[in-house]
PDB file of C-alpha atoms in Angstrom:
ATOM      1  CA  MET A 416     117.301 110.744  76.238  1.00 36.00           C
ATOM      2  CA  ASP A 417     115.058 108.017  76.384  1.00 41.00           C
ATOM      3  CA  TYR A 418     116.765 104.690  75.796  1.00 36.00           C
ATOM      4  CA  GLY A 419     115.403 101.713  74.692  1.00 44.00           C
ATOM      5  CA  HIS A 420     116.789  98.152  75.367  1.00 47.00           C
ATOM      6  CA  SER A 421     118.887  98.556  72.639  1.00 46.00           C
ATOM      7  CA  GLU A 422     120.260 102.085  73.410  1.00 52.00           C
ATOM      8  CA  ARG A 423     121.073 101.846  76.905  1.00 50.00           C
ATOM      9  CA  PRO A 424     124.763 102.432  78.359  1.00 56.00           C
ATOM     10  CA  ALA A 425     126.832  99.685  78.725  1.00 57.00           C
ATOM     11  CA  GLY A 426     126.919  99.660  83.299  1.00 57.00           C
ATOM     12  CA  ALA A 427     124.013 101.850  83.107  1.00 55.00           C
ATOM     13  CA  ARG A 428     121.559 100.851  86.721  1.00 60.00           C
ATOM     14  CA  VAL A 429     118.313  99.888  85.817  1.00 65.00           C
ATOM     15  CA  LEU A 430     115.390 100.895  88.861  1.00 71.00           C
ATOM     16  CA  PRO A 431     113.465  97.864  89.525  1.00 81.00           C
ATOM     17  CA  THR A 432     109.448  97.893  88.783  1.00 91.00           C
ATOM     18  CA  ALA A 433     107.598  98.623  91.906  1.00 93.00           C
ATOM     19  CA  LEU A 434     103.816  97.483  92.622  1.00 95.00           C
ATOM     20  CA  LYS A 435     101.781  97.751  95.299  1.00 95.00           C
ATOM     21  CA  VAL A 436      99.912  94.438  97.140  1.00 96.00           C
ATOM     22  CA  LEU A 437      97.692  94.701  99.841  1.00 95.00           C
ATOM     23  CA  VAL A 438      97.917  91.822 103.964  1.00 95.00           C
ATOM     24  CA  ALA A 439      93.753  92.372 104.647  1.00 94.00           C
ATOM     25  CA  GLY A 440      91.833  90.303 107.178  1.00 92.00           C
ATOM     26  CA  GLY A 441      90.323  89.880 110.345  1.00 88.00           C
ATOM     27  CA  PHE A 442      91.311  91.276 113.082  1.00 83.00           C
ATOM     28  CA  GLY A 443      94.119  89.136 114.838  1.00 84.00           C
ATOM     29  CA  ALA A 444      94.892  87.353 111.813  1.00 90.00           C
ATOM     30  CA  GLY A 445      97.961  88.158 111.941  1.00 91.00           C
ATOM     31  CA  LYS A 446      98.417  90.725 109.370  1.00 91.00           C
ATOM     32  CA  THR A 447     101.351  92.576 110.781  1.00 90.00           C
ATOM     33  CA  THR A 448     103.544  89.597 111.272  1.00 91.00           C
ATOM     34  CA  LEU A 449     103.393  88.740 107.723  1.00 94.00           C
ATOM     35  CA  VAL A 450     104.113  92.630 107.191  1.00 93.00           C
ATOM     36  CA  GLY A 451     107.054  92.016 109.370  1.00 91.00           C
ATOM     37  CA  ALA A 452     108.227  88.531 108.581  1.00 94.00           C
ATOM     38  CA  VAL A 453     108.641  89.581 104.433  1.00 93.00           C
ATOM     39  CA  SER A 454     109.509  92.545 105.302  1.00 91.00           C
ATOM     40  CA  GLU A 455     113.677  92.778 104.325  1.00 90.00           C
ATOM     41  CA  SER A 456     113.872  96.509 106.415  1.00 80.00           C
ATOM     42  CA  ARG A 457     112.061  97.690 109.898  1.00 73.00           C
ATOM     43  CA  PRO A 458     109.118  97.203 108.925  1.00 64.00           C
ATOM     44  CA  LEU A 459     106.466 100.738 109.679  1.00 60.00           C
ATOM     45  CA  ARG A 460     103.641  99.611 112.261  1.00 56.00           C
ATOM     46  CA  THR A 461     101.066 101.946 113.568  1.00 52.00           C
ATOM     47  CA  GLU A 462     100.116  99.440 116.714  1.00 48.00           C
ATOM     48  CA  GLU A 463      98.268 101.262 120.086  1.00 48.00           C
ATOM     49  CA  VAL A 464      97.701  98.981 122.895  1.00 48.00           C
ATOM     50  CA  LEU A 465      93.655  98.100 123.243  1.00 42.00           C
ATOM     51  CA  THR A 466      92.361  99.538 126.089  1.00 44.00           C
ATOM     52  CA  GLU A 467      88.951  99.579 128.132  1.00 48.00           C
ATOM     53  CA  THR A 468      87.427 101.814 125.682  1.00 48.00           C
ATOM     54  CA  GLY A 469      87.376  99.079 123.197  1.00 46.00           C
ATOM     55  CA  ILE A 470      85.559  97.212 125.367  1.00 45.00           C
ATOM     56  CA  GLY A 471      82.415  95.967 123.154  1.00 49.00           C
ATOM     57  CA  VAL A 472      83.128  97.383 120.359  1.00 45.00           C
ATOM     58  CA  ASP A 473      86.109  94.979 119.512  1.00 47.00           C
ATOM     59  CA  ASP A 474      85.608  91.251 119.710  1.00 53.00           C
ATOM     60  CA  LEU A 475      88.643  89.447 120.857  1.00 49.00           C
ATOM     61  CA  SER A 476      86.819  86.010 120.509  1.00 53.00           C
ATOM     62  CA  GLY A 477      89.525  84.029 120.045  1.00 50.00           C
ATOM     63  CA  VAL A 478      92.181  85.964 120.064  1.00 46.00           C
ATOM     64  CA  GLU A 479      92.151  86.846 123.428  1.00 50.00           C
ATOM     65  CA  ARG A 480      95.525  87.608 123.870  1.00 51.00           C
ATOM     66  CA  LYS A 481      95.778  89.965 121.728  1.00 43.00           C
ATOM     67  CA  SER A 482      96.861  93.439 123.526  1.00 46.00           C
ATOM     68  CA  THR A 483      97.735  95.749 120.298  1.00 48.00           C
ATOM     69  CA  THR A 484      96.234  96.456 117.218  1.00 47.00           C
ATOM     70  CA  THR A 485      97.357  98.499 113.915  1.00 45.00           C
ATOM     71  CA  VAL A 486      94.959 101.668 113.964  1.00 43.00           C
ATOM     72  CA  ALA A 487      96.290 103.198 110.234  1.00 49.00           C
ATOM     73  CA  MET A 488      98.021 100.373 108.009  1.00 69.00           C
ATOM     74  CA  ASP A 489     101.420  98.187 108.296  1.00 85.00           C
ATOM     75  CA  PHE A 490     104.080  98.985 105.490  1.00 87.00           C
ATOM     76  CA  GLY A 491     107.165  96.722 104.870  1.00 90.00           C
ATOM     77  CA  ARG A 492     108.950  96.458 101.368  1.00 91.00           C
ATOM     78  CA  ILE A 493     109.788  93.199  99.906  1.00 92.00           C
ATOM     79  CA  THR A 494     112.536  92.119  96.610  1.00 91.00           C
ATOM     80  CA  ILE A 495     111.280  89.928  94.652  1.00 87.00           C
ATOM     81  CA  SER A 496     113.852  89.992  92.008  1.00 87.00           C
ATOM     82  CA  ASN A 497     116.438  91.990  90.713  1.00 88.00           C
ATOM     83  CA  ASP A 498     113.706  93.926  88.816  1.00 90.00           C
ATOM     84  CA  LEU A 499     110.950  93.742  91.388  1.00 91.00           C
ATOM     85  CA  VAL A 500     110.221  95.329  94.271  1.00 93.00           C
ATOM     86  CA  LEU A 501     106.259  94.727  96.020  1.00 93.00           C
ATOM     87  CA  TYR A 502     105.665  96.950  98.418  1.00 94.00           C
ATOM     88  CA  VAL A 503     102.894  95.712 100.991  1.00 94.00           C
ATOM     89  CA  PHE A 504     100.391  97.940 103.037  1.00 92.00           C
ATOM     90  CA  GLY A 505      98.940  95.428 105.839  1.00 90.00           C
ATOM     91  CA  THR A 506      95.385  96.695 106.619  1.00 86.00           C
ATOM     92  CA  PRO A 507      93.336  97.528 109.406  1.00 79.00           C
ATOM     93  CA  GLY A 508      91.338  94.829 110.759  1.00 60.00           C
ATOM     94  CA  GLN A 509      88.553  95.989 113.163  1.00 59.00           C
ATOM     95  CA  ASP A 510      85.184  97.749 111.359  1.00 59.00           C
ATOM     96  CA  ARG A 511      85.956 101.099 113.158  1.00 58.00           C
ATOM     97  CA  PHE A 512      88.956 101.679 110.548  1.00 61.00           C
ATOM     98  CA  TRP A 513      87.487  99.903 107.501  1.00 64.00           C
ATOM     99  CA  PHE A 514      87.407 103.495 106.018  1.00 68.00           C
ATOM    100  CA  LEU A 515      90.772 103.833 105.225  1.00 77.00           C
ATOM    101  CA  TRP A 516      90.833 100.990 102.976  1.00 79.00           C
ATOM    102  CA  ASP A 517      89.891 102.558 100.423  1.00 87.00           C
ATOM    103  CA  GLU A 518      93.011 105.189 100.045  1.00 87.00           C
ATOM    104  CA  LEU A 519      95.319 102.047 100.907  1.00 86.00           C
ATOM    105  CA  ALA A 520      93.912 100.129  97.965  1.00 90.00           C
ATOM    106  CA  VAL A 521      94.581 102.543  95.269  1.00 92.00           C
ATOM    107  CA  GLY A 522      96.968 101.462  92.556  1.00 94.00           C
ATOM    108  CA  ALA A 523      97.218  98.136  94.731  1.00 95.00           C
ATOM    109  CA  LEU A 524      97.865  95.437  91.854  1.00 96.00           C
ATOM    110  CA  GLY A 525      96.588  92.686  94.296  1.00 97.00           C
ATOM    111  CA  ALA A 526      95.415  91.669  97.694  1.00 97.00           C
ATOM    112  CA  VAL A 527      95.769  88.816 100.680  1.00 98.00           C
ATOM    113  CA  VAL A 528      93.375  87.823 102.741  1.00 97.00           C
ATOM    114  CA  LEU A 529      94.100  86.646 105.523  1.00 96.00           C
ATOM    115  CA  ALA A 530      92.406  84.086 107.213  1.00 95.00           C
ATOM    116  CA  ASP A 531      92.281  82.915 110.562  1.00 93.00           C
ATOM    117  CA  THR A 532      90.513  79.211 111.459  1.00 90.00           C
ATOM    118  CA  ARG A 533      89.459  80.217 114.887  1.00 88.00           C
ATOM    119  CA  ARG A 534      87.146  83.469 113.497  1.00 89.00           C
ATOM    120  CA  LEU A 535      86.787  82.464 109.323  1.00 92.00           C
ATOM    121  CA  ALA A 536      83.836  84.329 108.881  1.00 93.00           C
ATOM    122  CA  ASP A 537      86.277  87.307 110.247  1.00 92.00           C
ATOM    123  CA  CYS A 538      87.799  87.643 106.610  1.00 92.00           C
ATOM    124  CA  PHE A 539      84.601  87.754 104.409  1.00 94.00           C
ATOM    125  CA  PRO A 540      84.473  91.610 104.717  1.00 92.00           C
ATOM    126  CA  SER A 541      87.559  91.594 102.989  1.00 94.00           C
ATOM    127  CA  ILE A 542      86.987  88.799 100.555  1.00 96.00           C
ATOM    128  CA  ASP A 543      83.752  90.867  99.891  1.00 94.00           C
ATOM    129  CA  TYR A 544      85.262  94.026  99.641  1.00 93.00           C
ATOM    130  CA  PHE A 545      87.946  92.966  96.544  1.00 95.00           C
ATOM    131  CA  GLU A 546      85.784  90.764  94.922  1.00 96.00           C
ATOM    132  CA  GLY A 547      83.486  94.165  94.878  1.00 95.00           C
ATOM    133  CA  ARG A 548      86.275  96.699  93.709  1.00 94.00           C
ATOM    134  CA  GLY A 549      87.637  93.576  91.339  1.00 95.00           C
ATOM    135  CA  THR A 550      90.979  93.289  92.867  1.00 96.00           C
ATOM    136  CA  PRO A 551      92.745  90.285  92.287  1.00 97.00           C
ATOM    137  CA  PHE A 552      93.068  88.702  96.110  1.00 98.00           C
ATOM    138  CA  VAL A 553      94.401  85.679  97.558  1.00 98.00           C
ATOM    139  CA  VAL A 554      93.463  83.632 100.452  1.00 98.00           C
ATOM    140  CA  ALA A 555      95.951  82.758 103.102  1.00 97.00           C
ATOM    141  CA  VAL A 556      94.745  80.327 106.373  1.00 96.00           C
ATOM    142  CA  ASN A 557      97.247  81.408 108.759  1.00 95.00           C
ATOM    143  CA  CYS A 558      97.505  77.503 110.836  1.00 92.00           C
ATOM    144  CA  PHE A 559      98.003  79.208 114.820  1.00 87.00           C
ATOM    145  CA  GLU A 560      99.507  76.742 116.983  1.00 82.00           C
ATOM    146  CA  GLY A 561      96.984  75.195 118.598  1.00 80.00           C
ATOM    147  CA  ALA A 562      93.783  75.817 116.204  1.00 79.00           C
ATOM    148  CA  ARG A 563      91.982  73.607 114.368  1.00 83.00           C
ATOM    149  CA  ARG A 564      93.122  72.149 111.488  1.00 85.00           C
ATOM    150  CA  PHE A 565      90.712  71.863 108.334  1.00 89.00           C
ATOM    151  CA  GLY A 566      91.908  70.804 104.523  1.00 91.00           C
ATOM    152  CA  VAL A 567      92.085  73.465 101.906  1.00 92.00           C
ATOM    153  CA  ASP A 568      89.141  71.457 100.356  1.00 94.00           C
ATOM    154  CA  GLU A 569      86.780  72.730 103.900  1.00 94.00           C
ATOM    155  CA  ILE A 570      87.850  75.928 104.327  1.00 95.00           C
ATOM    156  CA  ARG A 571      86.842  76.493 100.232  1.00 96.00           C
ATOM    157  CA  ALA A 572      83.774  75.095 101.278  1.00 95.00           C
ATOM    158  CA  ALA A 573      83.016  77.274 104.182  1.00 95.00           C
ATOM    159  CA  LEU A 574      84.247  80.618 102.259  1.00 95.00           C
ATOM    160  CA  ASP A 575      82.111  79.716  99.271  1.00 94.00           C
ATOM    161  CA  LEU A 576      85.655  80.572  97.043  1.00 95.00           C
ATOM    162  CA  ASP A 577      85.354  81.142  93.411  1.00 93.00           C
ATOM    163  CA  PRO A 578      87.315  78.154  91.954  1.00 93.00           C
ATOM    164  CA  GLU A 579      90.134  80.302  90.680  1.00 94.00           C
ATOM    165  CA  VAL A 580      90.713  82.071  93.671  1.00 97.00           C
ATOM    166  CA  PRO A 581      93.991  80.605  95.521  1.00 98.00           C
ATOM    167  CA  LEU A 582      94.133  79.191  98.813  1.00 98.00           C
ATOM    168  CA  LEU A 583      96.939  78.440 100.103  1.00 96.00           C
ATOM    169  CA  LEU A 584      98.467  77.143 103.781  1.00 96.00           C
ATOM    170  CA  CYS A 585     101.138  79.823 105.923  1.00 96.00           C
ATOM    171  CA  ASP A 586     102.545  80.518 108.402  1.00 96.00           C
ATOM    172  CA  ALA A 587     102.519  84.646 108.812  1.00 95.00           C
ATOM    173  CA  ARG A 588     105.181  83.853 111.358  1.00 95.00           C
ATOM    174  CA  GLN A 589     107.719  82.790 109.033  1.00 96.00           C
ATOM    175  CA  ARG A 590     109.708  84.881 105.837  1.00 95.00           C
ATOM    176  CA  GLU A 591     109.407  82.152 103.283  1.00 96.00           C
ATOM    177  CA  SER A 592     105.895  81.423 104.091  1.00 97.00           C
ATOM    178  CA  GLY A 593     105.195  84.784 103.352  1.00 96.00           C
ATOM    179  CA  ARG A 594     107.170  85.322 100.339  1.00 95.00           C
ATOM    180  CA  ASN A 595     105.326  82.325  98.610  1.00 96.00           C
ATOM    181  CA  VAL A 596     102.008  84.168  99.771  1.00 97.00           C
ATOM    182  CA  LEU A 597     103.016  86.906  97.673  1.00 96.00           C
ATOM    183  CA  ILE A 598     104.818  85.579  94.844  1.00 95.00           C
ATOM    184  CA  THR A 599     101.374  83.635  94.417  1.00 97.00           C
ATOM    185  CA  LEU A 600      99.114  86.828  94.708  1.00 97.00           C
ATOM    186  CA  LEU A 601     101.513  87.995  91.939  1.00 95.00           C
ATOM    187  CA  GLU A 602     101.244  85.182  89.376  1.00 96.00           C
ATOM    188  CA  HIS A 603      97.332  84.910  90.036  1.00 97.00           C
ATOM    189  CA  ALA A 604      96.909  89.226  89.600  1.00 97.00           C
ATOM    190  CA  MET A 605      98.473  88.662  86.667  1.00 95.00           C
ATOM    191  CA  LYS A 606      96.994  85.898  85.292  1.00 96.00           C
ATOM    192  CA  THR A 607      93.623  87.682  85.853  1.00 96.00           C
ATOM    193  CA  ARG A 608      95.279  91.207  84.202  1.00 93.00           C
ATOM    194  CA  GLU A 609      95.722  89.238  81.042  1.00 94.00           C
ATOM    195  CA  ALA A 610      92.434  86.893  80.928  1.00 93.00           C
ATOM    196  CA  ARG A 611      90.978  91.126  81.361  1.00 92.00           C
ATOM    197  CA  ARG A 612      92.737  92.133  78.620  1.00 92.00           C
ATOM    198  CA  ARG A 613      92.144  89.170  76.418  1.00 92.00           C
ATOM    199  CA  ALA A 614      88.204  89.116  77.507  1.00 91.00           C
ATOM    200  CA  ALA A 615      88.852  93.080  76.062  1.00 89.00           C
ATOM    201  CA  GLY A 616      90.427  92.156  72.707  1.00 83.00           C
ATOM    202  CA  GLY A 617      93.460  93.982  73.432  1.00 62.00           C
TER     203      GLY A 617
END
């Protein structure tokens, strides 16, 4: 039986809407940390220890202390409200794993591009990728301890972001900070979808 809103029996359990979002960005930007911080269950991680094989391939400048890397994806789940659940997929940040991005991006509502001011140029490929696919995205600047601080306007200008792309500061280690980033993405993605619908005359 197809239950409409008026026909649904009292007390019937309503399954929440599940949406898929991505967390992308350069190597060492904090993607795995962000997914782990927001996930309400133990996140799935595919991290491997960096070895000598990566010498000359993996650029560790600015993140010399990093000892592991994501080789497939990170995955977490967060309940935004009683009727909305987000499935969060963290993409690998190294060039040699970008072939996985197309598979991960299928069905995604939008993406978070995580930026690191120590290696700001590393997030350009992510921005270009989502712009090319027409995927709504926000840029979240992960404020690492000891890293030089820049104003939002300075970072926006450096990244040459369109005015409608949200840019915000965050701490990838903090659940509430990460949650705010995801909510900002949801709001932006919904506005983008509505604007496209209107432009198409829908």
